[in-house]
Short mmCIF file of N, CA and C in Angstrom, two decimals:
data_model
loop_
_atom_site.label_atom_id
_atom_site.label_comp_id
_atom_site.label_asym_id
_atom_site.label_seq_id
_atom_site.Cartn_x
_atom_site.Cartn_y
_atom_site.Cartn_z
N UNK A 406 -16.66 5.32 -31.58
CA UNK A 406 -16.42 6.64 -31.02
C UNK A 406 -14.92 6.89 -30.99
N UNK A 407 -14.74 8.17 -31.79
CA UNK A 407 -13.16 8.30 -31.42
C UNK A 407 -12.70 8.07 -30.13
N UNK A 408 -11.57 7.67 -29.78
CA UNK A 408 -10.81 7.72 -28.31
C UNK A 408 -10.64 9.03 -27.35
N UNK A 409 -10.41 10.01 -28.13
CA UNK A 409 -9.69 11.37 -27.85
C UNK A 409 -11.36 11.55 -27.04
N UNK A 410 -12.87 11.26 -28.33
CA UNK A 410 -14.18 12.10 -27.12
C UNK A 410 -14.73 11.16 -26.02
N UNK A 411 -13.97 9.62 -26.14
CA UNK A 411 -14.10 8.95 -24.89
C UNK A 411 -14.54 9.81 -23.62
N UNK A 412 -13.63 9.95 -23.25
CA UNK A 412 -13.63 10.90 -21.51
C UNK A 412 -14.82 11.73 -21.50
N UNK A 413 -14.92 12.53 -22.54
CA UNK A 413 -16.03 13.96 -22.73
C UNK A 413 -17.27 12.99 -22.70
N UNK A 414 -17.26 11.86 -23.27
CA UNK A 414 -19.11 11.13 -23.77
C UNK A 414 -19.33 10.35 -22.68
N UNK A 415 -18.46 9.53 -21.21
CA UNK A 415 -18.81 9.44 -20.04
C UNK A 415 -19.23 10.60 -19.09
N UNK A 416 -18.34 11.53 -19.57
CA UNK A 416 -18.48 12.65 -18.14
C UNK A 416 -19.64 12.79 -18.80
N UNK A 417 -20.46 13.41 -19.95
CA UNK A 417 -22.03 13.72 -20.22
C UNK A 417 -23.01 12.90 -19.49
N UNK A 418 -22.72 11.29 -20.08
CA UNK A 418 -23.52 10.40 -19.54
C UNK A 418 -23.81 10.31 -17.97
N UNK A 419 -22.24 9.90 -17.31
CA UNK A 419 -22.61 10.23 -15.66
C UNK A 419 -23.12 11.42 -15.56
N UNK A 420 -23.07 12.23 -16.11
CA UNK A 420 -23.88 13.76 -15.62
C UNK A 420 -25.19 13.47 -15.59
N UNK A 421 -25.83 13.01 -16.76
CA UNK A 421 -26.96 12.88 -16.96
C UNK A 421 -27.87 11.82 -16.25
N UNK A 422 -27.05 10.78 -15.69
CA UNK A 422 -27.66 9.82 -15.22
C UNK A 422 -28.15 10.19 -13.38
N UNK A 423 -27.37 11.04 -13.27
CA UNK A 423 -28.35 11.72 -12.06
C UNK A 423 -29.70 12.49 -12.52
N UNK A 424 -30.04 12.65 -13.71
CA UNK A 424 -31.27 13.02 -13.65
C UNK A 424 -32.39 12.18 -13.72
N UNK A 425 -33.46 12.39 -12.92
CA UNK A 425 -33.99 11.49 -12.96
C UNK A 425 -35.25 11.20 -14.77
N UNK A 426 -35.31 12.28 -14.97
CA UNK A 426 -35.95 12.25 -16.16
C UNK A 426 -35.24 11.58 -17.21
N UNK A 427 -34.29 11.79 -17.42
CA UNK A 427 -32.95 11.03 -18.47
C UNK A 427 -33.02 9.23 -18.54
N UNK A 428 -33.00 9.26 -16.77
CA UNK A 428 -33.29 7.63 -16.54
C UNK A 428 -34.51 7.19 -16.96
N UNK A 429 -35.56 7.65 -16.84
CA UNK A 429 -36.74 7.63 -16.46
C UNK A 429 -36.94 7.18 -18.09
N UNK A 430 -36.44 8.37 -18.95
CA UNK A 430 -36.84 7.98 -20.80
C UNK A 430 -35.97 6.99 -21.15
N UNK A 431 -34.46 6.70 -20.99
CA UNK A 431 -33.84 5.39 -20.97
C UNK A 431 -34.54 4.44 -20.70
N UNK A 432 -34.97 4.04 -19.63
CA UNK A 432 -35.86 2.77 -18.80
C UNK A 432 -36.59 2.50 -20.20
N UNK A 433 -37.56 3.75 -20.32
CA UNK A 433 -38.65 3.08 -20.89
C UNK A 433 -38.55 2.62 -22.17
N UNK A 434 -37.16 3.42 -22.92
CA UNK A 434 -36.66 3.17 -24.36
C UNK A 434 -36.12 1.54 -24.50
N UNK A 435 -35.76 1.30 -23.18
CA UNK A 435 -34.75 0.10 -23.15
C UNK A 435 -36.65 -0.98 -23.28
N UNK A 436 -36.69 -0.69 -22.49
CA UNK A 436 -38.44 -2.12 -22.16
C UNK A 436 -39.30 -1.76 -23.27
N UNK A 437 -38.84 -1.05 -24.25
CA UNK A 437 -40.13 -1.01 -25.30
C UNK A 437 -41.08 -0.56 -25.26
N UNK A 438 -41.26 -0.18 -23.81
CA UNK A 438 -42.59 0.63 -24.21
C UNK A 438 -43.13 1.92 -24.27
N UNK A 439 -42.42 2.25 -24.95
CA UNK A 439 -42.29 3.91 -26.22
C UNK A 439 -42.49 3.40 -27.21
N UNK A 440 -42.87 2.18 -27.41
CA UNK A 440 -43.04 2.12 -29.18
C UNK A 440 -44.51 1.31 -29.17
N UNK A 441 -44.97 1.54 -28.12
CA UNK A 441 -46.62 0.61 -27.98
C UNK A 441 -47.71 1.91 -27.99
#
């Protein structure tokens, strides 16, 4: 990732990580089981 969109691609992420739906499809992407 360039340096310069560093700052911009955390502030998205912390934004997003208050949602709970965002977490919710992360979780399940991370444990695999979206692909069962």
């Amino acid at each position: 990732m360039n340096r310069r969109l560093r700052p911009i691609r955390n502030l998205v992420l912390r934004t997003l990580a208050h949602s709970p739906a965002f977490r919710n499809g992360l979780a399940r992407r991370l444990s695999g089981l979206v692909y069962r």
